[in-house]
Amino acid sequence: MNGKKKEKAKVLSQKMIAPDIYDLWLESSLAETAGCGQFVGVYPKNGAMLLPRPISICQVKKSGDMAEGCEALKEPGISALRLVYRIAGKGTAEFSSLKEGDEVELLGVLGNGFPVEGSKGKKVVLMGGGIGIPPMLQLAKELKASGNEAVIILGYRDNRLFLKEDLEQYGKVVIATEDGSVGTKGNVLTAVKEEGIEADVIMACGPMPMLRAIKAYAEEKEIEAFISLEERMACGVGACLGCVCKTTKKDHHSHVNNARICTDGPVFDAREVDI
Ligand code: FES
C-alpha cells in the first residue's frame, strides 16, 4: 500500500448532483498515488469532530492526465481528486458547504482497491448501488485503460441518474431503478437476470443487502467477486473498530478471523468475508 499522508487540499468546484449527493473536485497531490476503490479521510473543521470522514475516490486526475469534468482542471499539470458523497451526518453536512477556493484537510491515500491487473482477459461486470456508484467511475476508467471494457450495472432509487453519463464513456451501462422509472424495475441483480448478463468476475460497491445478494449469487454461479464494504466504515483509520467483520483468513497480529474493513479493505474477495 502507498504511504499515507495528511495534506491541505483546495476546493476546485462543488455541486449537488442529486438530493443530498455532492460532487466535489479537490486539488491534491494525493491523486498521484490514488487508484480505484481507495478512499481518503476528510477532516471536518469543527474541532469537536476529531476523526476524519472516509469518502471513496470517484475519479483521479494525475498531473499528466487530460483535463475532464471540471473547468479548474484545465490548468496544466494539476493533480486532483473527485469525491462524490452523500450527506450522512454532521461531518458530511459541513463538507457540502465547501466553496471554490476553500481548503480542507485530507488523509490519504487509504485502503486497498479493486484488482484491475488480475482481471486481464476476463469478462468484468461492475455493479454499483446508490452511493456505491461513485467508485465505479475510476474503476471503469482504469479497466478501459488496461484494455478491458466492463459492463456497468447501476442501481438507483429513481430517475435521478447521477454519474451515468460519466460512466458511459468507459463501458456499456445498464440501469435498474427501485421505482421502475428507468431501466429494469428492481436492483442490479434483477437487471443481470433480465438482460442475461454473464460475468467471469464481478466488482461491486453498494449497500450491505446488495453486497450480500451479490456474494450469494457469485457463490451459486461460481463467479469471482470483489466487493467494497465501505458503507460499514466510520473513522476510516483503524481507530474506532466500528468496521470489524468476520473473515475466513486469520489476522496475523491477533490470530482471530477478523478484519478491519478500513485497513484490510475496503475491497475484499467476497468468499473471504462473512457479511
Ligand atoms: Fe474505524 Fe475501521 S472505520 S476502525
Coordinates of C-alpha atoms and ligand atoms in Angstrom, one line a residue:
M1 CA 0.0 0.0 0.0
N2 CA 1.2 3.5 -0.6
G3 CA 2.4 5.6 2.3
K4 CA -0.4 7.8 3.6
K5 CA -0.1 11.5 4.4
K6 CA -2.0 14.4 5.7
E7 CA -2.3 17.4 3.4
K8 CA -4.4 20.5 2.8
A9 CA -6.4 20.3 -0.4
K10 CA -8.0 23.2 -2.3
V11 CA -11.6 23.1 -3.4
L12 CA -11.8 23.4 -7.2
S13 CA -15.6 23.0 -7.5
Q14 CA -18.6 21.5 -5.8
K15 CA -22.1 21.0 -6.9
M16 CA -25.2 19.0 -5.8
I17 CA -25.9 16.2 -8.4
A18 CA -28.9 14.5 -6.7
P19 CA -30.7 15.1 -3.4
D20 CA -28.1 15.1 -0.7
I21 CA -25.4 13.9 -3.1
Y22 CA -22.4 16.2 -3.8
D23 CA -19.7 16.2 -6.4
L24 CA -16.5 17.7 -5.1
W25 CA -13.2 18.3 -7.0
L26 CA -10.2 18.9 -4.8
E27 CA -6.7 19.9 -5.9
S28 CA -4.5 17.4 -4.1
S29 CA -1.1 15.7 -4.7
L30 CA -2.6 12.5 -3.2
A31 CA -4.1 12.0 -6.7
E32 CA -0.6 10.9 -7.9
T33 CA -0.7 7.7 -5.9
A34 CA -4.5 7.1 -5.8
G35 CA -6.3 4.3 -7.5
C36 CA -9.8 2.8 -7.9
G37 CA -11.5 1.5 -4.8
Q38 CA -9.4 3.5 -2.4
F39 CA -10.6 6.4 -0.2
V40 CA -9.4 9.5 1.7
G41 CA -10.2 10.7 5.2
V42 CA -11.7 14.2 5.1
Y43 CA -11.4 16.3 8.3
P44 CA -14.3 18.4 9.4
K45 CA -13.3 21.9 10.5
N46 CA -15.5 21.6 13.6
G47 CA -12.9 20.7 16.3
A48 CA -15.5 18.6 18.2
M49 CA -15.1 16.0 15.4
L50 CA -11.6 14.8 15.6
L51 CA -11.8 11.8 13.3
P52 CA -11.9 12.2 9.5
R53 CA -14.8 11.0 7.5
P54 CA -13.9 8.3 4.9
I55 CA -15.0 9.2 1.4
S56 CA -14.3 7.0 -1.6
I57 CA -12.5 8.2 -4.6
C58 CA -14.7 8.7 -7.6
Q59 CA -12.2 9.9 -10.1
V60 CA -8.4 10.7 -10.2
K61 CA -6.7 13.3 -12.3
K62 CA -3.0 12.9 -12.2
S63 CA -0.7 15.7 -13.3
G64 CA -0.1 14.1 -16.7
D65 CA -3.8 13.2 -17.4
M66 CA -6.0 15.1 -19.8
A67 CA -8.4 17.6 -18.1
E68 CA -12.0 16.4 -17.8
G69 CA -15.1 17.1 -15.8
C70 CA -14.2 20.5 -14.2
E71 CA -13.2 23.9 -15.6
A72 CA -10.4 24.4 -13.0
L73 CA -8.7 21.1 -14.1
K74 CA -7.7 22.8 -17.4
E75 CA -4.7 24.4 -15.6
P76 CA -1.8 22.3 -16.9
G77 CA -0.2 19.8 -14.6
I78 CA -2.9 19.9 -11.9
S79 CA -3.4 16.9 -9.7
A80 CA -7.0 16.4 -8.4
L81 CA -9.4 14.0 -6.8
R82 CA -13.1 13.9 -7.3
L83 CA -15.2 12.8 -4.3
V84 CA -18.9 12.1 -4.7
Y85 CA -20.6 11.6 -1.3
R86 CA -23.9 11.6 0.4
I87 CA -24.7 13.7 3.4
A88 CA -24.8 11.2 6.2
G89 CA -24.1 13.2 9.3
K90 CA -22.6 16.5 10.7
G91 CA -19.2 16.0 9.0
T92 CA -20.5 15.4 5.5
A93 CA -23.1 18.2 6.0
E94 CA -20.2 20.6 6.7
F95 CA -18.4 19.4 3.6
S96 CA -21.5 20.2 1.5
S97 CA -21.0 23.9 2.2
L98 CA -17.4 24.0 0.8
K99 CA -16.9 26.5 -1.9
E100 CA -14.3 27.0 -4.7
G101 CA -11.1 28.2 -3.1
D102 CA -11.8 26.8 0.4
E103 CA -9.3 24.5 2.0
V104 CA -9.9 21.1 3.6
E105 CA -7.6 18.7 5.3
L106 CA -7.2 15.2 3.8
L107 CA -5.6 12.0 5.0
G108 CA -4.7 9.5 2.3
V109 CA -4.5 7.6 0.2
L110 CA -6.3 4.9 2.3
G111 CA -7.4 1.3 1.7
N112 CA -6.9 -1.4 -0.8
G113 CA -8.7 -1.1 -4.1
F114 CA -10.0 -3.4 -6.8
P115 CA -7.7 -5.9 -8.7
V116 CA -7.7 -4.3 -12.1
E117 CA -4.5 -6.1 -13.1
G118 CA -5.8 -9.5 -12.0
S119 CA -8.8 -9.2 -14.3
K120 CA -7.0 -9.1 -17.6
G121 CA -8.7 -11.2 -20.3
K122 CA -11.8 -11.8 -18.1
K123 CA -15.3 -10.6 -18.7
V124 CA -15.8 -8.0 -15.9
V125 CA -19.2 -6.8 -14.7
L126 CA -19.3 -3.8 -12.4
M127 CA -22.2 -3.3 -10.0
G128 CA -22.8 0.0 -8.2
G129 CA -25.8 0.7 -6.0
G130 CA -26.7 4.2 -4.7
I131 CA -23.7 5.9 -3.1
G132 CA -21.7 2.8 -4.1
I133 CA -21.8 4.1 -7.7
P134 CA -19.0 6.8 -7.4
P135 CA -16.1 4.3 -7.0
M136 CA -17.2 2.5 -10.2
L137 CA -16.2 5.5 -12.3
Q138 CA -12.4 5.3 -11.6
L139 CA -12.6 1.5 -11.7
A140 CA -14.3 1.5 -15.1
K141 CA -11.7 4.1 -16.3
E142 CA -8.7 2.0 -15.2
L143 CA -10.2 -1.2 -16.6
K144 CA -10.7 0.5 -20.0
A145 CA -7.2 1.9 -19.9
S146 CA -5.9 -1.6 -19.3
G147 CA -7.8 -2.8 -22.4
N148 CA -10.7 -4.4 -20.6
E149 CA -14.1 -2.6 -21.1
A150 CA -16.6 -3.6 -18.4
V151 CA -20.4 -3.9 -18.4
I152 CA -21.5 -1.5 -15.7
I153 CA -24.8 -2.1 -13.9
L154 CA -26.1 0.8 -11.8
G155 CA -28.8 0.6 -9.3
Y156 CA -30.7 3.9 -8.4
R157 CA -33.7 4.6 -6.3
D158 CA -35.4 6.7 -9.0
N159 CA -34.8 8.6 -12.2
R160 CA -32.0 10.8 -10.7
L161 CA -29.2 9.0 -12.5
F162 CA -26.1 10.7 -11.1
L163 CA -22.8 9.9 -12.9
K164 CA -24.5 7.8 -15.6
E165 CA -23.1 9.9 -18.4
D166 CA -19.6 9.9 -16.9
L167 CA -19.7 6.1 -16.7
E168 CA -21.0 5.7 -20.3
Q169 CA -17.6 6.8 -21.5
Y170 CA -16.0 3.7 -20.1
G171 CA -18.3 0.8 -20.8
K172 CA -21.9 -0.4 -21.5
V173 CA -24.2 1.0 -18.8
V174 CA -27.3 -0.9 -17.7
I175 CA -29.7 0.8 -15.3
A176 CA -32.0 -0.6 -12.6
T177 CA -34.3 1.6 -10.5
E178 CA -36.3 0.7 -7.4
D179 CA -39.3 2.5 -8.7
G180 CA -39.0 1.2 -12.2
S181 CA -38.9 4.8 -13.7
V182 CA -35.8 3.9 -15.8
G183 CA -34.4 0.6 -17.0
T184 CA -35.2 -2.6 -15.1
K185 CA -37.5 -2.3 -12.1
G186 CA -35.6 -3.8 -9.2
N187 CA -31.9 -4.0 -8.2
V188 CA -28.7 -4.7 -10.0
L189 CA -29.2 -8.5 -9.9
T190 CA -32.7 -8.2 -11.3
A191 CA -31.0 -6.4 -14.3
V192 CA -28.4 -9.2 -14.6
K193 CA -31.1 -11.8 -14.8
E194 CA -33.4 -9.9 -17.1
E195 CA -30.7 -8.9 -19.5
G196 CA -28.9 -12.3 -19.3
I197 CA -25.6 -10.6 -18.4
E198 CA -22.7 -13.0 -17.9
A199 CA -19.5 -12.4 -16.0
D200 CA -16.2 -14.0 -15.1
V201 CA -15.7 -11.5 -12.4
I202 CA -17.9 -9.1 -10.5
M203 CA -16.7 -5.9 -8.8
A204 CA -19.2 -4.2 -6.7
C205 CA -19.9 -1.4 -4.2
G206 CA -23.2 -0.5 -2.5
P207 CA -25.4 -1.1 0.5
M208 CA -24.9 -4.3 2.5
P209 CA -28.1 -6.1 1.4
M210 CA -27.0 -5.6 -2.2
L211 CA -23.5 -6.9 -1.5
R212 CA -24.9 -9.9 0.4
A213 CA -27.1 -10.8 -2.5
I214 CA -24.1 -10.4 -4.9
K215 CA -21.9 -12.7 -2.7
A216 CA -24.6 -15.4 -2.7
Y217 CA -25.2 -15.0 -6.5
A218 CA -21.4 -15.3 -7.2
E219 CA -21.1 -18.3 -5.0
E220 CA -24.0 -20.0 -6.6
K221 CA -22.7 -19.3 -10.1
E222 CA -19.0 -19.9 -9.1
I223 CA -18.0 -16.4 -10.3
E224 CA -15.2 -14.5 -8.7
A225 CA -16.5 -11.4 -6.9
F226 CA -14.7 -8.4 -5.2
I227 CA -16.9 -6.3 -3.0
S228 CA -16.2 -2.9 -1.4
L229 CA -17.6 -2.8 2.2
E230 CA -17.0 0.9 2.5
E231 CA -20.6 1.5 3.7
R232 CA -19.6 -0.1 7.1
M233 CA -16.7 2.4 7.8
A234 CA -16.8 5.1 10.5
C235 CA -13.4 6.7 11.2
G236 CA -11.7 5.1 8.3
V237 CA -8.3 5.0 10.0
G238 CA -8.4 1.9 12.2
A239 CA -9.3 3.8 15.4
C240 CA -12.9 3.0 16.2
L241 CA -13.2 -0.7 15.4
G242 CA -16.7 0.0 14.1
C243 CA -15.8 -1.7 10.9
V244 CA -14.7 -5.2 12.1
C245 CA -16.1 -8.1 10.1
K246 CA -15.6 -11.9 10.2
T247 CA -13.3 -13.4 7.6
T248 CA -12.1 -16.8 6.6
K249 CA -8.4 -15.7 7.0
K250 CA -6.7 -15.2 10.4
D251 CA -5.4 -11.8 11.3
H252 CA -1.7 -12.3 11.8
H253 CA -1.5 -10.0 14.8
S254 CA -4.4 -11.2 16.9
H255 CA -4.8 -14.6 15.3
V256 CA -8.6 -14.2 15.1
N257 CA -10.8 -14.4 12.0
N258 CA -11.5 -10.7 12.0
A259 CA -10.6 -7.9 9.5
R260 CA -11.0 -4.2 9.8
I261 CA -12.7 -3.0 6.7
C262 CA -10.9 0.3 6.7
T263 CA -7.3 -1.0 6.9
D264 CA -7.6 -4.6 5.4
G265 CA -10.2 -3.5 2.8
P266 CA -12.5 -1.9 1.9
V267 CA -12.3 -4.2 -1.1
F268 CA -12.4 -8.0 -0.3
D269 CA -12.8 -11.2 -2.2
A270 CA -16.5 -12.0 -1.4
R271 CA -15.6 -15.6 -0.5
E272 CA -13.4 -14.3 2.3
V273 CA -15.8 -12.2 4.3
D274 CA -18.9 -13.1 6.3
I275 CA -21.3 -10.2 5.8
Ligands
FES1 FE1 -12.9 2.9 12.4 FE2 -12.3 0.9 10.7 S1 -13.7 2.5 10.4 S2 -11.6 1.2 12.7

